[in-house]
Short mmCIF file of C-alpha atoms in Angstrom, two decimals:
data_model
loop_
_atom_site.label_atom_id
_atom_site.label_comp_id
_atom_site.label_asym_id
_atom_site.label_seq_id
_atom_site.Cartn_x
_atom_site.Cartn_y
_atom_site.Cartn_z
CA UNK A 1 0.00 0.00 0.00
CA UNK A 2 2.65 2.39 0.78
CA UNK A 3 4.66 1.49 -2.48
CA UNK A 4 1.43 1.84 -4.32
CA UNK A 5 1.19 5.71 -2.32
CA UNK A 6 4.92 6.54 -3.11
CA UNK A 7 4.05 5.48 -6.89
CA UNK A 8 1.31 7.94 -7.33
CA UNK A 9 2.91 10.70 -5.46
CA UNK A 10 5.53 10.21 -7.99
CA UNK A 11 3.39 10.46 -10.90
CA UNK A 12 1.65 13.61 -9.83
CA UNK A 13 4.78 15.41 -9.51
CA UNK A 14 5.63 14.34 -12.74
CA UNK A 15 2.45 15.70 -13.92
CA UNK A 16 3.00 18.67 -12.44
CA UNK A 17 6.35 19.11 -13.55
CA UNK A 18 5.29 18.48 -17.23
CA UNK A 19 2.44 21.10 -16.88
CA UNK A 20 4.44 23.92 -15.78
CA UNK A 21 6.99 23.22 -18.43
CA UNK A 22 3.87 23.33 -21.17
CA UNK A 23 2.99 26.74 -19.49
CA UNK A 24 3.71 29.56 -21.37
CA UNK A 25 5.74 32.55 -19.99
CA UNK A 26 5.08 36.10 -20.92
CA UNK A 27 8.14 37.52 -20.02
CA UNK A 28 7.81 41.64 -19.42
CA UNK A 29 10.55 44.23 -18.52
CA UNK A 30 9.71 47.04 -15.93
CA UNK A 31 11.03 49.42 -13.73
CA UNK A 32 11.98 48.05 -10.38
CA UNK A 33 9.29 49.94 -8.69
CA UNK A 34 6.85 48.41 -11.01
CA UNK A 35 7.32 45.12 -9.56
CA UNK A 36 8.22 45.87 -5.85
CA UNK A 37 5.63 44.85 -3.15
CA UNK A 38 4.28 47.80 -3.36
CA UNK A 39 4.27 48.95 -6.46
CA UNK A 40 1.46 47.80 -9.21
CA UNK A 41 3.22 44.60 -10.77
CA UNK A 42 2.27 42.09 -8.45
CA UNK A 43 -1.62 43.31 -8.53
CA UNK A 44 -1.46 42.89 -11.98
CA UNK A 45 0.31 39.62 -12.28
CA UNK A 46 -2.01 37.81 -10.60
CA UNK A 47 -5.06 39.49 -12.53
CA UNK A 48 -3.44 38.38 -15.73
CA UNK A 49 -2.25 35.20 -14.84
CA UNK A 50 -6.10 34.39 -13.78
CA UNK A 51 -7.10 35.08 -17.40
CA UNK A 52 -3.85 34.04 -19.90
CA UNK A 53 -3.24 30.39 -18.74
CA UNK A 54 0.04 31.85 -18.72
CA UNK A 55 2.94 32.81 -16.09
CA UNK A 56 3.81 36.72 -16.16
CA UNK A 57 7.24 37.29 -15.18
CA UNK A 58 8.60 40.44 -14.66
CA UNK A 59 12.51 41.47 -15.19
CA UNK A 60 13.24 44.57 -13.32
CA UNK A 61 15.66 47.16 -14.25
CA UNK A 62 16.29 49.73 -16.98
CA UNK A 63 13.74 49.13 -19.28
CA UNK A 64 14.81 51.34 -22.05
CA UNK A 65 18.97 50.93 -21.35
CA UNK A 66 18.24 47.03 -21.29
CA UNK A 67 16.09 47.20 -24.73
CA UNK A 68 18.33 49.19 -26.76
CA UNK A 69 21.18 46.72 -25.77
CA UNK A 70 19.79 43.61 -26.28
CA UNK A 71 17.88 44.60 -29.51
CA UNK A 72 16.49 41.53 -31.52
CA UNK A 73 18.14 39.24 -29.03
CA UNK A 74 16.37 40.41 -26.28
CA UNK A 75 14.29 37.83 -24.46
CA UNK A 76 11.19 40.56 -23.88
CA UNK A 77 8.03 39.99 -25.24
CA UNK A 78 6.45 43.09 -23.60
CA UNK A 79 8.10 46.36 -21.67
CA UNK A 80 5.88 48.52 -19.44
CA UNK A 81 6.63 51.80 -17.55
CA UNK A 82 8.65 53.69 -20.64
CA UNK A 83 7.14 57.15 -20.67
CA UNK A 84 6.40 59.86 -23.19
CA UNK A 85 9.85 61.16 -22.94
CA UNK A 86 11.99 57.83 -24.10
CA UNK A 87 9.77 56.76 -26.76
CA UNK A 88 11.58 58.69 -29.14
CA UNK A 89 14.80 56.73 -28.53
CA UNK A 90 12.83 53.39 -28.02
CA UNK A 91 11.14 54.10 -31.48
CA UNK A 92 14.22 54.24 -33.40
CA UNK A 93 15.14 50.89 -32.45
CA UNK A 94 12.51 48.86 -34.62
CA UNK A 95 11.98 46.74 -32.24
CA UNK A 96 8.16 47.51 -31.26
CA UNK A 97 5.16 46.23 -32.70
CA UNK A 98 2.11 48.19 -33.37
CA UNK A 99 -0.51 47.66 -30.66
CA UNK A 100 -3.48 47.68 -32.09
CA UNK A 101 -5.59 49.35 -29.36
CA UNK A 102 -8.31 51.59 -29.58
CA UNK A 103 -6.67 55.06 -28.40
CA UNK A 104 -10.51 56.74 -28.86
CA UNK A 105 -11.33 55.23 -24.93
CA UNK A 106 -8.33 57.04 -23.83
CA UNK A 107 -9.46 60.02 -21.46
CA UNK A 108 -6.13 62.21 -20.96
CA UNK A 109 -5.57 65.40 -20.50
CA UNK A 110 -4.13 64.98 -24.16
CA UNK A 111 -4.83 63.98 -27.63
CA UNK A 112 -2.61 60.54 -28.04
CA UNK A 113 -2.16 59.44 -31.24
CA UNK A 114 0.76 56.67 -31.11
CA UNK A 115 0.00 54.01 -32.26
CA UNK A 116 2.59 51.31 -30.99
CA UNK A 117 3.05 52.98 -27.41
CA UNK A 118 -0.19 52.53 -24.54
CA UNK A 119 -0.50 55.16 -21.81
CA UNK A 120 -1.95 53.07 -18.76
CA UNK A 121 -1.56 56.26 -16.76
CA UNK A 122 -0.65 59.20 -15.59
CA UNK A 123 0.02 62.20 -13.39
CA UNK A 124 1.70 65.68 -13.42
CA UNK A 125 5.35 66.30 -11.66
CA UNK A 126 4.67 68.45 -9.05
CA UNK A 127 6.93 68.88 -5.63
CA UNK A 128 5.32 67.65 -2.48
CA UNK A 129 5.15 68.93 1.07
CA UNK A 130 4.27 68.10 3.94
CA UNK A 131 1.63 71.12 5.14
CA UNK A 132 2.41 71.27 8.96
CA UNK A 133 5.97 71.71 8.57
CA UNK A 134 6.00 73.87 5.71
CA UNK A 135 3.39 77.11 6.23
CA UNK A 136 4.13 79.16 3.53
CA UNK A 137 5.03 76.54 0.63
CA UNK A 138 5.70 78.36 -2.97
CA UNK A 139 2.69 79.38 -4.62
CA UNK A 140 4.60 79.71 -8.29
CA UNK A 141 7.52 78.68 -9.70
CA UNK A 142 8.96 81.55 -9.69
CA UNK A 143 8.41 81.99 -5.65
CA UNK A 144 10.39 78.41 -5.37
CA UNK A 145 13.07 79.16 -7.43
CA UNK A 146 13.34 83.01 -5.24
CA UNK A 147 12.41 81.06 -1.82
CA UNK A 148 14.97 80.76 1.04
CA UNK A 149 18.22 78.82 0.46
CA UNK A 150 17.65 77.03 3.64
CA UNK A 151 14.31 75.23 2.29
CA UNK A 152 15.22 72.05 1.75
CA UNK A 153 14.78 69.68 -1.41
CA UNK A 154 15.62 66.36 -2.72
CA UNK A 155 15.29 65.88 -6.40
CA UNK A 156 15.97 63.08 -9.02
CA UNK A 157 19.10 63.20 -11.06
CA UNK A 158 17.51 62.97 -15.02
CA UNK A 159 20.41 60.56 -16.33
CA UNK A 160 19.02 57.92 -14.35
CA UNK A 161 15.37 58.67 -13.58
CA UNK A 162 12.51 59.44 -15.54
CA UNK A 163 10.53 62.17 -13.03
CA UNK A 164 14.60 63.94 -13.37
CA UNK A 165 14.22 64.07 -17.05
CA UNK A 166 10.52 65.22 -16.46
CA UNK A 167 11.73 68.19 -14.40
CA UNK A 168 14.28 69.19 -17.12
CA UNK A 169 12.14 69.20 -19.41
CA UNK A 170 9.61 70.95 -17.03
CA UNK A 171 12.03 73.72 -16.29
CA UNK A 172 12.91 74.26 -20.00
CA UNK A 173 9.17 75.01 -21.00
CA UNK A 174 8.69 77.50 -18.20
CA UNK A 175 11.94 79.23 -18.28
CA UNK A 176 13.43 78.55 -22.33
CA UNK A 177 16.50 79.95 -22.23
CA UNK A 178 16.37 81.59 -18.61
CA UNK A 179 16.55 77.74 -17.84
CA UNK A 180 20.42 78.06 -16.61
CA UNK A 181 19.05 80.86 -14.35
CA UNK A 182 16.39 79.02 -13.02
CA UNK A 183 18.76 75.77 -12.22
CA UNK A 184 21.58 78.46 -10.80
CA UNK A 185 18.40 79.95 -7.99
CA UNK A 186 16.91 76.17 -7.43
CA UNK A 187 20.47 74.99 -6.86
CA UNK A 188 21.13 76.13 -3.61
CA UNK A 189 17.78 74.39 -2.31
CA UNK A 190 18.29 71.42 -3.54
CA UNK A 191 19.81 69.54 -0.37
CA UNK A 192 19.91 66.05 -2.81
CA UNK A 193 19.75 64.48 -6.18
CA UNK A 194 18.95 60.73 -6.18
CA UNK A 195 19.39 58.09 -8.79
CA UNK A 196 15.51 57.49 -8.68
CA UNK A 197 12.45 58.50 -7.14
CA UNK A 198 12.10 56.03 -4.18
CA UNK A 199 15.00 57.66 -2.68
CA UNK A 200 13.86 61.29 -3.08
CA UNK A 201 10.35 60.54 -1.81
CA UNK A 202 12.10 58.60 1.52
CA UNK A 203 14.04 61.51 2.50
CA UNK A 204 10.98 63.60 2.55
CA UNK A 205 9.33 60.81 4.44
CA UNK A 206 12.01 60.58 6.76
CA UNK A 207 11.74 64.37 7.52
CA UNK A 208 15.03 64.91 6.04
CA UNK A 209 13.49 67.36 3.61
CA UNK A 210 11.00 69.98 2.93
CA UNK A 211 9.77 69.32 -0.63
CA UNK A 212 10.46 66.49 -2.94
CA UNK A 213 9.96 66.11 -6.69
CA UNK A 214 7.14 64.02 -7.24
CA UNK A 215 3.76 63.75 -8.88
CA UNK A 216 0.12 65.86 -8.44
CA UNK A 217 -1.09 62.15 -7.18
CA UNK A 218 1.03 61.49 -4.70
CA UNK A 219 -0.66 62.70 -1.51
CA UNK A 220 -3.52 59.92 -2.54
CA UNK A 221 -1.61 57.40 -1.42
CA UNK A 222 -0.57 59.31 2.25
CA UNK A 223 -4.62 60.14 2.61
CA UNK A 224 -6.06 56.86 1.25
CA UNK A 225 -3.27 54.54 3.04
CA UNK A 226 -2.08 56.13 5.57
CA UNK A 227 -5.04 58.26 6.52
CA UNK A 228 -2.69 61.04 6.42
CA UNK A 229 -3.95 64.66 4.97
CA UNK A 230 -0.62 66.71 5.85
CA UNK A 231 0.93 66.01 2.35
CA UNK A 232 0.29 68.35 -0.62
CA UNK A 233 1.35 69.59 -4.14
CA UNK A 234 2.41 72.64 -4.68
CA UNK A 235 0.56 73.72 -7.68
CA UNK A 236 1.99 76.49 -10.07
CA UNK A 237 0.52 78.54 -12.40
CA UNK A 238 3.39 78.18 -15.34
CA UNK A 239 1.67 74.72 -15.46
CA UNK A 240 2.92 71.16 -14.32
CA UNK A 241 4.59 68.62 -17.30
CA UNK A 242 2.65 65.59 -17.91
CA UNK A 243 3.66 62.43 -17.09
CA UNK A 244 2.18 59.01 -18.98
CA UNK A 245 3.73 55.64 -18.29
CA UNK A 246 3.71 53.47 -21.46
CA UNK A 247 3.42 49.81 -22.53
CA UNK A 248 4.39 48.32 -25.76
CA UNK A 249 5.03 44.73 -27.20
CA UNK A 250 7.84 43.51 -28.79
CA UNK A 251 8.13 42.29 -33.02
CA UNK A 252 10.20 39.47 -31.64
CA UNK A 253 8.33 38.11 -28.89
CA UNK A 254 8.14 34.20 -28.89
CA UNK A 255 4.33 34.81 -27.83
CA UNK A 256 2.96 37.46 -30.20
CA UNK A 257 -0.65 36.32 -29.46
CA UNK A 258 -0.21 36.20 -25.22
CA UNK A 259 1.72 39.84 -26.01
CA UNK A 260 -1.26 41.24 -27.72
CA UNK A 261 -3.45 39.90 -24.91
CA UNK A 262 -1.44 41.53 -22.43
CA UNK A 263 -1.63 44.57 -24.25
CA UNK A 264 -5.61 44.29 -24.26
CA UNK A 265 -5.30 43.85 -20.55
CA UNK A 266 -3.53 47.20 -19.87
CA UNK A 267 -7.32 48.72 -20.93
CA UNK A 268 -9.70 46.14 -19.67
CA UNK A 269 -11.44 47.78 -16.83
CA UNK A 270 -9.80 45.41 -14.65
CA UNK A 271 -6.33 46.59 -15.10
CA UNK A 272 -7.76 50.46 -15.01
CA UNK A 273 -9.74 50.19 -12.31
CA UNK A 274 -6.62 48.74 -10.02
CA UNK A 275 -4.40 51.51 -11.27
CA UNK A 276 -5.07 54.53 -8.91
CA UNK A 277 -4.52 52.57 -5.75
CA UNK A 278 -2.38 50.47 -7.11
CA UNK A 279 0.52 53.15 -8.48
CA UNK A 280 -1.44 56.14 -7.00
CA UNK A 281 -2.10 58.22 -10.44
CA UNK A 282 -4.93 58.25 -12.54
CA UNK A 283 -5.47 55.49 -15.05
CA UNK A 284 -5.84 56.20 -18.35
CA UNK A 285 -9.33 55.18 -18.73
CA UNK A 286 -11.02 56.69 -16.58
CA UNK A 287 -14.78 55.64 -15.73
CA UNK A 288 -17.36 55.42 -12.96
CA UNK A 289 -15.92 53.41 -9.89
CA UNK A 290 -12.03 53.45 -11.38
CA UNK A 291 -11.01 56.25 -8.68
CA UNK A 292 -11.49 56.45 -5.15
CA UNK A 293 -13.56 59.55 -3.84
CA UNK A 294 -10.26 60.89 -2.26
CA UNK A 295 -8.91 61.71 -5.87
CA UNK A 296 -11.65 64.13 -6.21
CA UNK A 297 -9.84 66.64 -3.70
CA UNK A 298 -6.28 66.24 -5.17
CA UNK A 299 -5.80 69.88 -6.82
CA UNK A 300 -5.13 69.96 -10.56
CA UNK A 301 -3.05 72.63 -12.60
CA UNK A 302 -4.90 74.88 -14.88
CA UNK A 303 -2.32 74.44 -17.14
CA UNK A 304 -0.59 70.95 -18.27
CA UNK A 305 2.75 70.91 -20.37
CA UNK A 306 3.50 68.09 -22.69
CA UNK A 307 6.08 67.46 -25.50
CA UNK A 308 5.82 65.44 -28.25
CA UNK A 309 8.54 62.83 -28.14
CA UNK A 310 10.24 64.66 -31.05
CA UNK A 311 10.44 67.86 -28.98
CA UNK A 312 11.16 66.42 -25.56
CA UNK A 313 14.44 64.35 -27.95
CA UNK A 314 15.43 67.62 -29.40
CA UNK A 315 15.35 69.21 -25.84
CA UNK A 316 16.66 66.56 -23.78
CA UNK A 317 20.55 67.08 -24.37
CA UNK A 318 20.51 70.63 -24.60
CA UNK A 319 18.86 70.74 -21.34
CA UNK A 320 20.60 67.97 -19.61
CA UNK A 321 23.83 70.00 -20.24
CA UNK A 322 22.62 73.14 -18.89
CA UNK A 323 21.49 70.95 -15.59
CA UNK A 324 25.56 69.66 -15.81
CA UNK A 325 26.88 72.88 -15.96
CA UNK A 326 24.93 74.20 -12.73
CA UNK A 327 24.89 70.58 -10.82
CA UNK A 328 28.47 69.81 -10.95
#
């Protein structure tokens, strides 16, 4: 009897072991906050998974970096969490496929018209503070860049991080080319600049700063999870710059048919109506029920800047070199 047990133990495993070899994987790069416990990945990975007959698996890192030196070799059959101002530079590889979505449900603040890249949200940059420790916060630009030297911020350097770049690119549509003035006032104030955003946003947690470069949604998450209504954008009238994380699926993916089903996921309402709690911004579909009633009090700019990705190209070096020459 207990050779006869032992026998089909065996032969389950087996069984087992065969089926998750015959189990497709969908294999998708992201940012490493994408697929950290608390960011969105894991949320969505088990939504898909429940629907593909597939396993997800993410590969964190630096989704464009990674792409553009693997090219046709890479292993990626979808990468998520590019935004608006890489796509220029991920274009121009040839890698991506078109994604034949439907970008008349979109509801941005913007037309979108690309036709290979998916917004699945987004937010404005804004800089965050926390309102009982900072009274008076700047109520322009201009009044942060002329505020006290000893206000303290922590920013994101743009070689590395994409809210950085955002800010550069920020700066350069307010200021043109008064940008090297506005970098030589805000440089004095800025007590940090981090490789990414999770390290900027834990000094300001931490207390170790005043304001932090961030995003109009990111007080949702201290007053929806943390019950905590002392955090706040600053909002400016010279406008915020959007900010719309991106998916896209890959010509050489060994599942073409999973990738396009993936890509169908990023706008089912299950995958939109996760997204606001789920990486705190607003999804890019937005409907009834999809964001919580918090949301509602967030304060919005009148005015939103966006490049297209051939402007924010053109811009980027220039502007990253007059960031250099005040940051070094």
């Amino acid at each position: 009897m207990r050779r006869s047990l032992i026998g089909l133990a065996f032969l389950a495993g087996m069984a087992t072991t065969a089926q998750a070899e015959d189990t497709p994987v969908l294999t998708v790069y992201a940012p490493d906050y994408f697929t950290s416990e608390w960011g969105p990945g894991p949320q969505i990975e088990k939504g898909f998974e429940a629907q593909c007959g597939c396993d997800l698996q993410f590969v964190a890192g630096d989704v464009l970096s990674r792409i553009m030196l693997e090219g046709k070799n890479t292993k990626a059959d979808v990468v998520i969490g590019l935004n608006t101002d890489q796509t220029a530079r991920a274009r121009k590889t040839g890698l991506f496929a078109p994604s034949n979505e439907d970008n008349s449900r979109l509801t941005l603040p913007i037309k979108w018209t690309d036709d290979t890249f998916v917004p699945f949200n987004w937010s404005e940059t804004a800089f965050i503070y926390d309102k009982t420790k900072l009274k008076n916060p700047p109520k322009s630009f201009d009044d942060l860049l002329n505020a006290p030297d000893d206000l303290k911020i922590a920013i994101q350097d743009p070689r590395s991080s994409v809210s950085g770049l955002a800010l550069l690119l920020w700066v350069k549509a307010v200021y043109g080319d008064k940008a090297p003035e506005a970098w030589a006032k805000l440089k004095p104030k800025v007590l940090t600049v981090t490789p990414g955003w999770s390290e900027s946003y834990g000094l300001f947690t931490d207390g170790e700063v005043d304001m932090v470069l961030s995003y109009t949604t990111s007080p949702a998450y201290h007053i929806i999870a943390e019950n905590d209504d002392t955090k706040a954008a600053a909002i400016f009238p010279e406008g915020h710059y959007f900010m719309a994380e991106l998916v896209a699926q890959l010509k050489s993916s060994k599942h073409p048919e999973l990738a396009q089903d993936f890509m169908d996921y990023v706008l089912s309402d299950d995958f939109q109506g996760m997204i606001a709690t789920a990486n705190w911004s607003y999804p890019a579909i937005i409907k009834d029920g999809f964001l919580p009633e918090q949301f509602a009090d967030l304060p919005r700019p009148a005015k939103t800047i966006f490049y297209s990705e051939d402007e924010a190209e053109a811009l980027r070096q220039p502007a990253l070199d007059e960031w250099l020459a005040a940051f070094r």
